[in-house]
Tab-separated table of C-alpha atoms in Angstrom:
chain	number	residue	atom	x	y	z
A	1	MET	CA	6.769	-21.499	21.067
A	2	ALA	CA	8.939	-21.109	17.989
A	3	THR	CA	8.804	-18.215	15.552
A	4	ARG	CA	7.238	-19.221	12.230
A	5	VAL	CA	8.570	-17.832	8.945
A	6	VAL	CA	6.863	-18.337	5.579
A	7	LYS	CA	8.609	-17.056	2.458
A	8	LYS	CA	6.271	-16.323	-0.434
A	9	THR	CA	7.071	-15.075	-3.930
A	10	THR	CA	6.865	-11.348	-3.118
A	11	LEU	CA	6.884	-11.165	0.668
A	12	THR	CA	7.839	-12.917	3.880
A	13	VAL	CA	5.444	-13.551	6.766
A	14	THR	CA	6.811	-13.957	10.291
A	15	VAL	CA	4.729	-14.932	13.310
A	16	ASP	CA	6.244	-14.423	16.762
A	17	PRO	CA	3.868	-16.215	19.170
A	18	VAL	CA	5.761	-14.961	22.231
A	19	LYS	CA	5.413	-11.286	21.276
A	20	HIS	CA	2.043	-11.936	19.575
A	21	LEU	CA	3.187	-10.214	16.392
A	22	GLY	CA	2.522	-11.031	12.753
A	23	ILE	CA	4.953	-9.286	10.391
A	24	ILE	CA	4.614	-8.961	6.611
A	25	GLN	CA	7.711	-7.723	4.805
A	26	PHE	CA	7.923	-7.108	1.057
A	27	SER	CA	10.872	-9.149	-0.216
A	28	ARG	CA	11.656	-7.992	-3.749
A	29	PRO	CA	14.122	-5.157	-3.024
A	30	GLU	CA	15.808	-5.646	-6.397
A	31	LYS	CA	12.471	-4.673	-7.999
A	32	LEU	CA	11.832	-1.934	-5.426
A	33	ASN	CA	8.967	-4.042	-4.027
A	34	SER	CA	6.699	-2.922	-6.872
A	35	PHE	CA	3.110	-4.119	-6.766
A	36	VAL	CA	2.989	-6.874	-9.375
A	37	SER	CA	-0.162	-9.005	-9.486
A	38	GLU	CA	1.331	-11.650	-7.177
A	39	GLN	CA	2.129	-9.056	-4.523
A	40	TYR	CA	-1.464	-7.824	-4.350
A	41	VAL	CA	-2.755	-11.391	-4.055
A	42	GLU	CA	-0.152	-12.513	-1.522
A	43	LEU	CA	-0.583	-9.387	0.604
A	44	ALA	CA	-4.368	-9.750	0.828
A	45	ALA	CA	-4.072	-13.463	1.651
A	46	SER	CA	-1.349	-12.907	4.266
A	47	LEU	CA	-3.330	-10.165	5.989
A	48	LYS	CA	-6.340	-12.467	6.246
A	49	GLU	CA	-4.197	-15.323	7.582
A	50	LEU	CA	-2.679	-13.171	10.331
A	51	ASP	CA	-6.045	-11.655	11.235
A	52	ALA	CA	-7.333	-15.195	11.826
A	53	ASP	CA	-4.229	-16.442	13.671
A	54	PRO	CA	-5.003	-16.844	17.406
A	55	GLU	CA	-1.324	-16.297	18.304
A	56	VAL	CA	-1.261	-12.830	16.691
A	57	THR	CA	-2.546	-9.727	18.458
A	58	ALA	CA	-1.118	-7.031	16.158
A	59	LEU	CA	0.214	-6.863	12.600
A	60	VAL	CA	3.155	-5.046	11.027
A	61	LEU	CA	3.542	-4.263	7.323
A	62	THR	CA	6.912	-3.059	6.050
A	63	GLY	CA	9.412	-3.301	3.201
A	64	SER	CA	12.989	-4.406	2.634
A	65	GLY	CA	15.874	-2.733	0.855
A	66	ARG	CA	16.022	0.961	0.042
A	67	PHE	CA	12.344	1.308	-1.020
A	68	TYR	CA	9.136	0.542	0.829
A	69	SER	CA	7.460	0.132	-2.565
A	70	SER	CA	7.674	1.819	-5.956
A	71	GLY	CA	3.935	1.293	-6.402
A	72	HIS	CA	1.876	-0.357	-9.109
A	73	ASP	CA	3.726	-2.258	-11.856
A	74	LEU	CA	2.821	-0.134	-14.873
A	75	GLY	CA	4.820	-2.294	-17.269
A	76	GLY	CA	2.872	-5.402	-16.344
A	77	GLN	CA	-0.424	-3.575	-16.725
A	78	ALA	CA	0.533	-2.170	-20.125
A	79	LYS	CA	1.491	-5.646	-21.385
A	80	MET	CA	-1.775	-7.080	-20.119
A	81	MET	CA	-3.812	-4.374	-21.862
A	82	MET	CA	-1.943	-4.770	-25.171
A	83	LYS	CA	-2.364	-8.549	-25.085
A	84	ALA	CA	-6.082	-8.273	-24.359
A	85	LYS	CA	-6.594	-5.690	-27.111
A	86	ALA	CA	-4.671	-7.776	-29.657
A	87	SER	CA	-6.808	-10.843	-28.919
A	88	GLY	CA	-10.074	-8.905	-29.190
A	89	GLN	CA	-11.042	-9.360	-25.545
A	90	ASP	CA	-13.279	-6.990	-23.590
A	91	LEU	CA	-10.632	-4.678	-22.141
A	92	ARG	CA	-12.998	-2.996	-19.687
A	93	ALA	CA	-14.111	-6.333	-18.265
A	94	ILE	CA	-10.517	-7.553	-17.947
A	95	LEU	CA	-9.355	-4.351	-16.230
A	96	THR	CA	-12.319	-4.396	-13.851
A	97	LYS	CA	-11.620	-8.016	-12.921
A	98	SER	CA	-7.901	-7.342	-12.486
A	99	ILE	CA	-8.451	-4.339	-10.220
A	100	LYS	CA	-11.091	-6.189	-8.189
A	101	GLU	CA	-8.779	-9.159	-7.595
A	102	GLN	CA	-5.673	-7.076	-6.896
A	103	ALA	CA	-5.745	-3.478	-5.590
A	104	SER	CA	-9.365	-3.580	-4.474
A	105	ALA	CA	-8.810	-6.890	-2.680
A	106	VAL	CA	-5.984	-5.327	-0.637
A	107	VAL	CA	-8.052	-2.239	0.190
A	108	GLU	CA	-11.065	-4.321	1.232
A	109	THR	CA	-8.894	-6.642	3.321
A	110	LEU	CA	-7.249	-3.720	5.135
A	111	LEU	CA	-10.666	-2.251	5.856
A	112	ASP	CA	-11.942	-5.626	7.084
A	113	LEU	CA	-9.027	-6.281	9.468
A	114	LYS	CA	-10.179	-6.739	13.046
A	115	LYS	CA	-6.684	-6.574	14.530
A	116	PRO	CA	-4.622	-3.372	14.618
A	117	ILE	CA	-1.932	-2.977	11.983
A	118	ILE	CA	1.164	-0.780	11.980
A	119	CYS	CA	2.717	0.226	8.665
A	120	GLY	CA	6.463	0.826	8.688
A	121	ILE	CA	7.673	2.876	5.711
A	122	ASN	CA	11.371	2.026	5.469
A	123	GLY	CA	12.093	4.102	2.348
A	124	PRO	CA	10.457	5.850	-0.610
A	125	ALA	CA	6.805	4.998	-1.242
A	126	VAL	CA	4.936	5.616	-4.493
A	127	GLY	CA	1.290	5.519	-5.574
A	128	PHE	CA	-0.729	2.635	-4.158
A	129	SER	CA	1.858	2.007	-1.456
A	130	VAL	CA	1.164	5.538	-0.150
A	131	THR	CA	-2.617	5.390	-0.286
A	132	SER	CA	-2.805	1.888	1.215
A	133	MET	CA	-0.550	2.856	4.143
A	134	ALA	CA	-3.206	5.366	5.203
A	135	LEU	CA	-5.612	2.447	5.648
A	136	CYS	CA	-3.388	1.098	8.438
A	137	ASP	CA	-4.056	2.128	12.028
A	138	ILE	CA	-0.626	3.595	12.798
A	139	VAL	CA	2.144	4.626	10.384
A	140	TYR	CA	5.830	5.132	11.197
A	141	ALA	CA	8.480	6.139	8.665
A	142	ALA	CA	12.237	6.255	8.300
A	143	ASP	CA	13.673	9.764	8.115
A	144	ASN	CA	14.795	9.180	4.504
A	145	ALA	CA	11.340	8.083	3.320
A	146	THR	CA	9.510	10.107	0.687
A	147	PHE	CA	5.925	9.881	-0.481
A	148	VAL	CA	4.449	10.642	-3.898
A	149	THR	CA	1.162	9.883	-5.656
A	150	PRO	CA	1.806	10.704	-9.343
A	151	PHE	CA	-1.775	9.987	-10.391
A	152	MET	CA	-2.344	13.138	-12.478
A	153	LYS	CA	0.972	12.720	-14.322
A	154	LEU	CA	-0.282	9.311	-15.477
A	155	GLY	CA	-3.861	10.376	-16.144
A	156	PHE	CA	-5.211	8.224	-13.285
A	157	CYS	CA	-7.360	9.254	-10.308
A	158	ALA	CA	-7.193	8.982	-6.531
A	159	GLU	CA	-7.477	5.434	-5.164
A	160	GLY	CA	-7.134	3.471	-1.925
A	161	CYS	CA	-9.821	5.742	-0.362
A	162	SER	CA	-7.311	8.616	-0.532
A	163	SER	CA	-9.957	10.943	-2.001
A	164	VAL	CA	-11.602	10.918	1.435
A	165	ILE	CA	-8.859	9.973	3.917
A	166	PHE	CA	-6.191	12.421	2.724
A	167	PRO	CA	-8.351	15.573	2.933
A	168	ALA	CA	-9.858	14.414	6.246
A	169	VAL	CA	-6.440	13.896	7.845
A	170	MET	CA	-4.226	16.452	6.089
A	171	GLY	CA	-6.731	19.131	5.148
A	172	PRO	CA	-7.895	19.669	1.554
A	173	SER	CA	-5.105	21.986	0.391
A	174	LYS	CA	-2.206	19.796	1.511
A	175	ALA	CA	-4.022	16.653	0.347
A	176	ASN	CA	-4.480	18.137	-3.109
A	177	GLU	CA	-0.797	19.010	-3.315
A	178	MET	CA	-0.294	15.238	-3.252
A	179	LEU	CA	-3.352	14.059	-5.194
A	180	LEU	CA	-3.602	16.804	-7.851
A	181	MET	CA	-0.078	18.205	-8.077
A	182	GLY	CA	1.800	14.999	-7.336
A	183	LYS	CA	4.114	16.749	-4.882
A	184	THR	CA	6.718	14.529	-3.251
A	185	MET	CA	6.423	14.804	0.527
A	186	THR	CA	9.031	13.987	3.155
A	187	ALA	CA	8.375	11.921	6.262
A	188	ALA	CA	8.704	15.063	8.385
A	189	GLU	CA	6.053	16.865	6.310
A	190	LEU	CA	3.568	14.009	6.597
A	191	GLU	CA	4.203	13.732	10.324
A	192	ARG	CA	3.254	17.402	10.661
A	193	CYS	CA	0.123	16.720	8.575
A	194	GLY	CA	-0.899	13.827	10.809
A	195	LEU	CA	-0.677	11.108	8.174
A	196	ILE	CA	2.359	9.628	9.972
A	197	SER	CA	2.657	9.076	13.722
A	198	GLY	CA	6.444	9.189	14.062
A	199	VAL	CA	9.763	9.317	12.217
A	200	PHE	CA	12.839	7.251	13.160
A	201	PRO	CA	16.434	7.247	11.882
A	202	ALA	CA	16.821	4.989	8.848
A	203	ALA	CA	19.734	3.124	10.424
A	204	SER	CA	17.636	1.906	13.353
A	205	PHE	CA	14.204	2.037	11.736
A	206	HIS	CA	13.171	-1.617	11.885
A	207	GLU	CA	14.372	-1.907	15.491
A	208	GLU	CA	12.335	1.136	16.531
A	209	LEU	CA	9.339	-0.086	14.530
A	210	LEU	CA	9.309	-3.446	16.306
A	211	LYS	CA	9.586	-1.763	19.714
A	212	LYS	CA	6.378	0.139	18.978
A	213	ALA	CA	4.682	-2.992	17.617
A	214	GLU	CA	5.606	-5.023	20.689
A	215	ILE	CA	3.996	-2.410	22.938
A	216	LEU	CA	0.801	-2.521	20.869
A	217	ALA	CA	0.714	-6.332	20.850
A	218	SER	CA	1.112	-6.469	24.640
A	219	TYR	CA	-2.351	-4.978	25.215
A	220	PRO	CA	-5.597	-6.986	25.651
A	221	PRO	CA	-6.633	-8.224	22.163
A	222	ASN	CA	-10.368	-7.683	22.541
A	223	ALA	CA	-9.911	-4.135	23.812
A	224	LEU	CA	-7.711	-3.372	20.788
A	225	GLN	CA	-10.149	-4.835	18.296
A	226	GLN	CA	-13.260	-3.270	19.791
A	227	THR	CA	-11.676	0.169	20.038
A	228	LYS	CA	-10.291	-0.076	16.497
A	229	ALA	CA	-13.810	-0.833	15.231
A	230	LEU	CA	-15.000	2.492	16.696
A	231	THR	CA	-12.378	4.577	14.894
A	232	ARG	CA	-13.341	4.095	11.254
A	233	ASP	CA	-16.535	4.046	9.176
A	234	LYS	CA	-15.782	0.869	7.230
A	235	GLU	CA	-18.967	0.822	5.166
A	236	MET	CA	-18.448	4.385	4.013
A	237	LEU	CA	-14.853	3.665	2.991
A	238	LEU	CA	-15.850	0.491	1.138
A	239	ALA	CA	-18.313	2.596	-0.883
A	240	VAL	CA	-15.567	5.173	-1.568
A	241	ASN	CA	-13.274	2.392	-2.760
A	242	GLU	CA	-15.901	1.145	-5.213
A	243	LYS	CA	-16.445	4.670	-6.565
A	244	GLU	CA	-12.716	5.324	-6.988
A	245	LEU	CA	-12.016	2.016	-8.695
A	246	ALA	CA	-14.922	2.409	-11.131
A	247	LEU	CA	-13.433	5.753	-12.176
A	248	LEU	CA	-9.955	4.221	-12.282
A	249	VAL	CA	-11.084	1.773	-14.978
A	250	ASP	CA	-12.403	4.701	-17.016
A	251	ARG	CA	-9.140	6.542	-16.540
A	252	PHE	CA	-6.993	3.536	-17.544
A	253	LEU	CA	-8.973	3.295	-20.794
A	254	SER	CA	-8.866	7.013	-21.593
A	255	PRO	CA	-6.633	8.182	-24.474
A	256	GLU	CA	-4.891	10.754	-22.275
A	257	SER	CA	-3.973	8.147	-19.657
A	258	ILE	CA	-2.759	5.632	-22.226
A	259	SER	CA	-0.624	8.355	-23.818
A	260	ALA	CA	0.740	9.484	-20.440
A	261	VAL	CA	1.645	5.939	-19.354
A	262	MET	CA	3.394	5.233	-22.666
A	263	ALA	CA	5.372	8.476	-22.355
A	264	PHE	CA	6.353	7.619	-18.779
A	265	MET	CA	7.485	4.127	-19.745
A	266	GLN	CA	9.538	5.551	-22.608
A	267	GLN	CA	11.215	7.974	-20.187
A	268	GLN	CA	12.055	5.081	-17.848
A	269	SER	CA	13.426	3.073	-20.753
A	270	ASN	CA	15.602	5.989	-21.864
A	271	LYS	CA	16.986	6.381	-18.317
A	272	LYS	CA	17.925	2.693	-18.177
A	273	ALA	CA	19.597	2.928	-21.583
A	274	LYS	CA	21.868	5.705	-20.303
A	275	LEU	CA	23.073	3.660	-17.334
């Protein structure tokens, strides 16, 4: 049984039928694996494909290069909003549709997965890449990984069910350091908080990650799936996701968020100009 590899625009999917593993790896390291629209769509589709693959018992989600993911592509969103506004389109309807087909689709797919999934954070993670990792069953991180959710700085709100999962796992005070203060956390800090299961040296991270995944995939598939189903209230989290994303549309359209995003993009532009 040969290993199957499918290279998509933003990620690569590998199926190892001998080890019963399905691996999704973000493959745009030059862009820090940022979540452009194609990445949301390809990730949701790939997760569904592996969940339905009879040769796969467990899934792995990880990145390539020095970042796991730099999060949502703010530049692409800003261009989309300006184009829609200039053409007189209903901006709220367009944003709602975009979020539903992209971020919400990934969240819903992760919540719907029957098979266990391990998330391997190989480097810095930002925004949606942090909140979505918490929807995976087990999370491992490289010792150089950092985690930040700069939602308040951008005038956004919590998403990816983080408004419920983070306080439940980390405790409200530590969760709000991330969600309200935007504090950057290290892998060691999040391991102590319980949001991460283990930390491995960056130099051997992917090797250690696959060792853990192979152990998981060696267990009886039905036992894994049935036990996983007991560990999470999917319906409750789906309702939380809907509530967060409805507020997120409001936040995206608010003057303070628009101003904050424009200021952030200008800062990024100024940094690039100095290089």
